[in-house]
Short mmCIF file of C-alpha atoms in Angstrom, two decimals:
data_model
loop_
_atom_site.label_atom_id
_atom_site.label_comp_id
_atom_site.label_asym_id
_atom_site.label_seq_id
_atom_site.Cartn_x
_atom_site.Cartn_y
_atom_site.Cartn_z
CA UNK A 7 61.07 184.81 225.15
CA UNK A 8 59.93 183.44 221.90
CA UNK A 9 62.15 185.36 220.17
CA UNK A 10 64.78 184.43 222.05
CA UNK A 11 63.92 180.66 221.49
CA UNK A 12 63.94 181.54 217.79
CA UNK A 13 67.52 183.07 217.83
CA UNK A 14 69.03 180.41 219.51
CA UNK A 15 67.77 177.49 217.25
CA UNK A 16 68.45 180.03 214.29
CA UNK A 17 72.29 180.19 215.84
CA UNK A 18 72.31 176.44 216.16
CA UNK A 19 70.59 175.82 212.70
CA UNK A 20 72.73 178.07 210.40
CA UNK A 21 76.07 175.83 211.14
CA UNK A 22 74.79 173.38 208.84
CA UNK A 23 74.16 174.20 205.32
CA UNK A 24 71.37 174.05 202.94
CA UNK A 25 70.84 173.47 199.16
CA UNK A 26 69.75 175.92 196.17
CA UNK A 27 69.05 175.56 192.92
CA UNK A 28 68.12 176.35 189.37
CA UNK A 29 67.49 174.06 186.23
CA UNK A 30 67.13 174.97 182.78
CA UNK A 31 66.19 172.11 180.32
CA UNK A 32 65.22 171.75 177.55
CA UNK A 33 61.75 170.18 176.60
CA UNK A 34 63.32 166.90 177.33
CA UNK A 35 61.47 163.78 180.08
CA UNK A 36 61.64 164.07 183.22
CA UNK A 37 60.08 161.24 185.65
CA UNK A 38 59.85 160.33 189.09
CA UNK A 39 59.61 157.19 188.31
CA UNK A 40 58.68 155.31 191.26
CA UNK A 41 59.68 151.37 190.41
CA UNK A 42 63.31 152.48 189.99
CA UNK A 43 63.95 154.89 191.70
CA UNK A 44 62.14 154.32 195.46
CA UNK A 45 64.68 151.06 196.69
CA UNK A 46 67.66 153.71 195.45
CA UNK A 47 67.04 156.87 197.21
CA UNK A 48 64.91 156.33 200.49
CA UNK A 49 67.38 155.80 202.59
CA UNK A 50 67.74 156.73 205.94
CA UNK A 51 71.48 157.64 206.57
CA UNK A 52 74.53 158.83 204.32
CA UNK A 53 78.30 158.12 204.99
CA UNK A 54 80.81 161.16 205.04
CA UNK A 55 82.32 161.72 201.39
CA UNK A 56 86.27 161.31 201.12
CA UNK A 57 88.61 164.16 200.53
CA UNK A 58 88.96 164.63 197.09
CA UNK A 59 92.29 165.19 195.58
CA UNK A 60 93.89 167.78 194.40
CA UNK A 61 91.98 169.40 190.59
CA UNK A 62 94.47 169.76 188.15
CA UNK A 63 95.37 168.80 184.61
CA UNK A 64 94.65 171.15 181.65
CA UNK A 65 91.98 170.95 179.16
CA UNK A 66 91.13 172.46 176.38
CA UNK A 67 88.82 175.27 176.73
CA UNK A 68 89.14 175.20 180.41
CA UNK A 69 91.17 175.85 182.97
CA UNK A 70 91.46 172.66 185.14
CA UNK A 71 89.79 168.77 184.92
CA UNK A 72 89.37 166.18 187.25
CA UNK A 73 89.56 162.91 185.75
CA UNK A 74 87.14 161.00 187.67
CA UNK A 75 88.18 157.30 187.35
CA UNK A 76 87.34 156.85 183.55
CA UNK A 77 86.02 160.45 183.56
CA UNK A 78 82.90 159.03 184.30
CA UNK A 79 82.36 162.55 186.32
CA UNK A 80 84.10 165.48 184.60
CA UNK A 81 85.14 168.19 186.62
CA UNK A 82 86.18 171.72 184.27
CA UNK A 83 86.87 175.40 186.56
CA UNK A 84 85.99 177.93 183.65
CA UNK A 85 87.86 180.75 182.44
CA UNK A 86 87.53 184.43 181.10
CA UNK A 87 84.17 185.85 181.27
CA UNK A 88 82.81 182.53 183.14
CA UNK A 89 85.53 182.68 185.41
CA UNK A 90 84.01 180.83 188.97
CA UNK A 91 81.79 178.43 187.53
CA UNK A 92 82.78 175.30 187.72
CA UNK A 93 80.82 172.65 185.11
CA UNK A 94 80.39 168.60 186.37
CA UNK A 95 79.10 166.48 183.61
CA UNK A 96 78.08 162.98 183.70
CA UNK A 97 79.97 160.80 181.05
CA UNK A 98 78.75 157.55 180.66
CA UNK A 99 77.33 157.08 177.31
CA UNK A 100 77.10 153.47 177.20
CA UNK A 101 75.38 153.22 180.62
CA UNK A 102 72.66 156.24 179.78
CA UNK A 103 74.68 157.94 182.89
CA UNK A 104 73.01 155.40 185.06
CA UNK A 105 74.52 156.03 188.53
CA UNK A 106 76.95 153.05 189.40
CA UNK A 107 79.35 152.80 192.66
CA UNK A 108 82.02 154.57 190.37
CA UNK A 109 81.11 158.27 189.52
CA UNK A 110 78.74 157.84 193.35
CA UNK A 111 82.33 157.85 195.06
CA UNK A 112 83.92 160.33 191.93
CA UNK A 113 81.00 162.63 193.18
CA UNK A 114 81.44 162.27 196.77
CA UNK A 115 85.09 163.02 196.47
CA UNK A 116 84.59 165.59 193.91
CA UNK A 117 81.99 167.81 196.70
CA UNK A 118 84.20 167.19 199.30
CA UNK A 119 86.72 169.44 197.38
CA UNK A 120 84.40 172.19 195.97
CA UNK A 121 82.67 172.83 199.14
CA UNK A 122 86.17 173.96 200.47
CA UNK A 123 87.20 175.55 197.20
CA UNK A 124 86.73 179.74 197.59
CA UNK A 125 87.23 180.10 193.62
CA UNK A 126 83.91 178.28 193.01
CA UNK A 127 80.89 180.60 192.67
CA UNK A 128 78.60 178.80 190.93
CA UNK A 129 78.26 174.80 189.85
CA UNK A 130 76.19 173.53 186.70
CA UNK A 131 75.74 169.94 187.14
CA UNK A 132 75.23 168.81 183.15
CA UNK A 133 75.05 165.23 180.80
CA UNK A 134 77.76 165.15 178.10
CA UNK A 135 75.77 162.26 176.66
CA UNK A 136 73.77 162.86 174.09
CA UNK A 137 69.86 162.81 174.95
CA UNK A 138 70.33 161.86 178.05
CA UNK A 139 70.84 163.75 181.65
CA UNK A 140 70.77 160.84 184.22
CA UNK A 141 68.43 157.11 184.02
CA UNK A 142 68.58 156.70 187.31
CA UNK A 143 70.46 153.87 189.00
CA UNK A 144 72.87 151.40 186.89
CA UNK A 145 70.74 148.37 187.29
CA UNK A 146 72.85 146.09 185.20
CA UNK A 147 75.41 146.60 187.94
CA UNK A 148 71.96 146.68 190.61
CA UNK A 149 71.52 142.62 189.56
CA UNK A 150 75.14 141.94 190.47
CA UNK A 151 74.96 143.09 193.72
CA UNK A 152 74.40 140.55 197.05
CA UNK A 153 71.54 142.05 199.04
CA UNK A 154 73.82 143.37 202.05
CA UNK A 155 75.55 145.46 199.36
CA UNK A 156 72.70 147.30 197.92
CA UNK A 157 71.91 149.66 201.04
CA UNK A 158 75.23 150.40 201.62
CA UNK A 159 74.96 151.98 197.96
CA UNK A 160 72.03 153.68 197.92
CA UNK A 161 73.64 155.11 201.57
CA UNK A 162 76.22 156.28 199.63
CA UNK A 163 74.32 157.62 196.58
CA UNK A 164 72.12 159.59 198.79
CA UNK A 165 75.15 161.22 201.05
CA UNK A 166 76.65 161.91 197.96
CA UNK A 167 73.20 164.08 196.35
CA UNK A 168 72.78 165.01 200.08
CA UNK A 169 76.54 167.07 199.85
CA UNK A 170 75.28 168.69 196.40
CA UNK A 171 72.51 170.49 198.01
CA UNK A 172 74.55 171.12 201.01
CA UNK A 173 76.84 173.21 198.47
CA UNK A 174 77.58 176.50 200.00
CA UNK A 175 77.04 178.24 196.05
CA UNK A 176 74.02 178.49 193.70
CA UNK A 177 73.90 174.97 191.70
CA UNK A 178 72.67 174.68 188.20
CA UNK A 179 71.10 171.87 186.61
CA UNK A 180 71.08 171.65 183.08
CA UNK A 181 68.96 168.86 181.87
CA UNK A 182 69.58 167.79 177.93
CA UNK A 183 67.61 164.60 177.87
CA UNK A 184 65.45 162.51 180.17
CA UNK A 185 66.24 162.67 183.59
CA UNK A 186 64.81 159.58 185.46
CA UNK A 187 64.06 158.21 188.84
CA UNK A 188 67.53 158.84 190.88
CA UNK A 189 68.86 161.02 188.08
CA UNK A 190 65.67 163.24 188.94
CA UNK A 191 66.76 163.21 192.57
CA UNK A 192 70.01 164.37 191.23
CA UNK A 193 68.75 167.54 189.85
CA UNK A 194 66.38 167.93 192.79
CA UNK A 195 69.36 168.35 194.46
CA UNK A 196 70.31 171.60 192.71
CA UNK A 197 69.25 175.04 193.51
CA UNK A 198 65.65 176.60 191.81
CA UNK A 199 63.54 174.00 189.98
CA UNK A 200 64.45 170.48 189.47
CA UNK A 201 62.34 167.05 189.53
CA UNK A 202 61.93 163.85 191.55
CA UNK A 203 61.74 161.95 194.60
CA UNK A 204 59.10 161.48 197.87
CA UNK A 205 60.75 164.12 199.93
CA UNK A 206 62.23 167.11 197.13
CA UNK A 207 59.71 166.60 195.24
CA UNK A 208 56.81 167.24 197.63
CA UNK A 209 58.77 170.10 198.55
CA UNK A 210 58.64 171.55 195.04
CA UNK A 211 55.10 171.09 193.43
CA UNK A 212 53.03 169.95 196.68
CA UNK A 213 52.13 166.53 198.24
CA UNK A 214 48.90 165.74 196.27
CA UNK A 215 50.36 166.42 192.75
CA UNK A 216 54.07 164.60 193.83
CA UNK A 217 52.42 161.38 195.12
CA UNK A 218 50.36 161.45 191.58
CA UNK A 219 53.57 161.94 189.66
CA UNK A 220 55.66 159.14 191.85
CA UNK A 221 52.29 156.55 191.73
CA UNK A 222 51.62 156.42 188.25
CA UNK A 223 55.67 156.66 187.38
CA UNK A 224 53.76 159.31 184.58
CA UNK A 225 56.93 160.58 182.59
CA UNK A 226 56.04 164.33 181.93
CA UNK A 227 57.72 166.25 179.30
CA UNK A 228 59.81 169.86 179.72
CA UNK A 229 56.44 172.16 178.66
CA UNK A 230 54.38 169.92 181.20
CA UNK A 231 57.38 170.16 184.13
CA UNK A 232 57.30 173.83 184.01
CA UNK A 233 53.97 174.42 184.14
CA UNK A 234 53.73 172.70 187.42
CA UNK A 235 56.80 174.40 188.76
CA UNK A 236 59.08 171.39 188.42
CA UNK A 237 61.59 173.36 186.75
CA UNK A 238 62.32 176.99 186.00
CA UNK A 239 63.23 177.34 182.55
CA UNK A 240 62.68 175.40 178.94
CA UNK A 241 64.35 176.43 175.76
CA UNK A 242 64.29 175.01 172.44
CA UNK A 243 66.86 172.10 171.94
CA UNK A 244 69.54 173.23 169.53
CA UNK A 245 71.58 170.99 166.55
CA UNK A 246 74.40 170.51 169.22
CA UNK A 247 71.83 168.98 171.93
CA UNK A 248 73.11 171.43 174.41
CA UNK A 249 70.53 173.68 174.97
CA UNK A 250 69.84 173.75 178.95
CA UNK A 251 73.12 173.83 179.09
CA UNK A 252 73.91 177.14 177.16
CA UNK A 253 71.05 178.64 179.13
CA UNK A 254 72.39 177.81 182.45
CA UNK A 255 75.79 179.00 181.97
CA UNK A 256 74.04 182.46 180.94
CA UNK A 257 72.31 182.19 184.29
CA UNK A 258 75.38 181.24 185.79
CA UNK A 259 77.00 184.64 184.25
CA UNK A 260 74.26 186.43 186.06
CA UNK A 261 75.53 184.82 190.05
CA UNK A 262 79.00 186.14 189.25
CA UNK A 263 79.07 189.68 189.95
CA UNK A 264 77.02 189.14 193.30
CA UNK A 265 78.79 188.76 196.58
CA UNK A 266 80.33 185.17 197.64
CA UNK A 267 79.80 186.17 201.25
CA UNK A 268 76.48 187.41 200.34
CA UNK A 269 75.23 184.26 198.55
CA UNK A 270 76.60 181.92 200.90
CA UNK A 271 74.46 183.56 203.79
CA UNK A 272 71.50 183.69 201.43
CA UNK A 273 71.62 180.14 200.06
CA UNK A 274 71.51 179.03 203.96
CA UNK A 275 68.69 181.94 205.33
CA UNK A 276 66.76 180.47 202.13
CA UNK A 277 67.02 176.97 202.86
CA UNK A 278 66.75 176.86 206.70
CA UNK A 279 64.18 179.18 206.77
CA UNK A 280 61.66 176.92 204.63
CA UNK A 281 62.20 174.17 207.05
CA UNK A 282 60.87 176.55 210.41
CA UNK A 283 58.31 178.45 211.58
CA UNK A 284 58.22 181.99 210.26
CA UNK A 285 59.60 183.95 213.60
CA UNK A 286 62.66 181.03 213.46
CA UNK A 287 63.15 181.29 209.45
CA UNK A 288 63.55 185.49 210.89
CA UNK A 289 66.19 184.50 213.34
CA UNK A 290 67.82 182.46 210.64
CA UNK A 291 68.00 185.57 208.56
CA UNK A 292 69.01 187.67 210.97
CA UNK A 293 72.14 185.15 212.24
CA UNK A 294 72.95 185.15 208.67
CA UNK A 295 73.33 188.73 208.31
CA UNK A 296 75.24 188.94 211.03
CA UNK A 297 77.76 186.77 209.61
CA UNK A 298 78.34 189.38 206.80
CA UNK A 299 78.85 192.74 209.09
CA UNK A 300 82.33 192.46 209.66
CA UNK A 301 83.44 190.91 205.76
CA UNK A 302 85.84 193.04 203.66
CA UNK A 303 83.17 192.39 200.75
CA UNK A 304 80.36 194.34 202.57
CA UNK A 305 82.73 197.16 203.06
CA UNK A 306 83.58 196.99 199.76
CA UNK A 307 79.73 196.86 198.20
CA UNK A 308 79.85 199.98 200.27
CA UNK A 309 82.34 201.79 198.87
CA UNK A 310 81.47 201.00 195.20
CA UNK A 311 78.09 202.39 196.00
CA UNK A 312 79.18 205.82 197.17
CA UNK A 313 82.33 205.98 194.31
CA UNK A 314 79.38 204.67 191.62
CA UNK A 315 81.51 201.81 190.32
CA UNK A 316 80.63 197.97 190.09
CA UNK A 317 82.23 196.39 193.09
CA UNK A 318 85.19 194.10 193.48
CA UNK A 319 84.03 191.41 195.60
CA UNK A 320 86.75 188.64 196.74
CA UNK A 321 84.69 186.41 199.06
CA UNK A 322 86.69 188.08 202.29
#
């Protein structure tokens, strides 16, 4: 009977989907900064992203862009060897990518699309500022708002991290600079080990050490985040400033030859199954199998077994 139970919330539970991800930074501050970023990220609701528009328009190194209003979000699909990973980078030097009602609708819209998108196989979120991954909210524009309008944003802002983790493929953030208050939440939002906020954040390093982190509004540095398993990897910052950045795309490589099928189903067992009991987070896995029996790409992993050969998975 109980495992019966278990099946059929596991059935009803994997329709919706979860949130992985993986950071590599680079030595860099990360805070959870509790003064800024508490008002902008505890809400209670979200509001449903927009469709985004088509991704076009070449670029230099890349195969497509999206130019997010004043590319304030920059979209790039990859090509060659890094063919699948799509790269969104933050752009607003003169605002230290504080998050404004701009690049929160650019990123709604720009989710809405990649979610859909069966090219994508991997997404590194990234800063192509300078020093800096994300300061949070845009507080300048914050002091021009009337009351009424300020939870409508943070609604917003939050549906908008809410749809990154809901990403059906691993997400990768790179973190080149401090990352503070909401921009913390931000990277929270991606798949392995990321910083910030009073429900991630809990999640990641455990409730005693988060509400220390989010009371004192303690800025920690990358050597300090690891070792409490706020992020997975730090490397040493390089001349061009793009350090977590290189390292993530090499991780990146690594999701590529794995099946889409196959990492869809696992990004959703994974993140389910940490919300449930043990004999439902089972179930989950079990309904997620399921979902890959009768896929071309198992057949295929099959085949390249028995004829030796790396497979040639197309997300079928």
């Amino acid at each position: 009977m109980a495992a019966t139970v278990a099946m059929t919330s596991a059935l009803s539970l994997v329709q919706r989907r979860g949130g992985l991800a993986a950071v590599a930074t680079t030595g860099t501050s990360v805070s959870s900064s509790f003064s800024s970023w508490f008002l902008d990220c505890l809400s209670l609701r979200g509001l449903a992203p927009e469709r985004c528009s088509a991704l076009s328009s070449s670029t230099r190194g890349y195969s497509s862009e999206v130019k997010a209003g004043e590319e304030e979000l920059r979209v790039r699909y990859l090509d060659d060897e890094h063919k699948g990973i799509v790269v969104l980078g933050i752009n607003r030097a003169h605002a230290k990518n504080a998050l404004n009602k701009n690049l929160v609708k650019m990123m709604s819209k720009v989710m809405e699309a990649l979610k859909t998108d069966k090219r994508v196989r991997t997404v590194i979120f990234r800063s192509e500022v300078p020093g800096v991954f994300c300061a949070g909210a845009d507080l300048k524009e914050r002091a021009k708002m009337h009351s009424s309008e300020v939870s409508s944003f943070v609604s917003k802002a939050r549906a908008a991290i809410n749809e990154m983790a809901n990403l059906p493929v691993p997400t990768i953030a790179a973190i080149d600079g401090i990352a503070l208050g909401g921009g913390l939440e931000l990277a929270l939002a991606c798949d392995v080990r990321v910083a910030g906020g009073t429900q991630r954040l809990p999640r990641t390093i455990g409730v005693s050490l988060a509400k220390e982190l989010i009371f004192s509004a303690r800025v920690v540095d990358g050597e300090e985040a690891k070792s409490i398993g706020l992020i997975s990897h730090v490397v040493e910052q390089n001349e061009a400033g793009d350090a977590a950045y290189i390292r993530a795309l090499a991780l990146a490589k690594e999701f590529l030859p794995q099946g889409p099928v196959a990492m869809r189903v696992a990004k959703l067992a994974i993140n389910q199954g940490m919300e449930v009991d043990l004999l439902t987070g089972l179930a989950i896995e079990e309904a997620c199998y399921a979902q890959t029996i009768p896929t071309k790409d198992r057949i295929e992993g099959l085949l390249a077994f028995k004829e030796k050969r790396p497979p040639r998975y197309k997300g079928e």
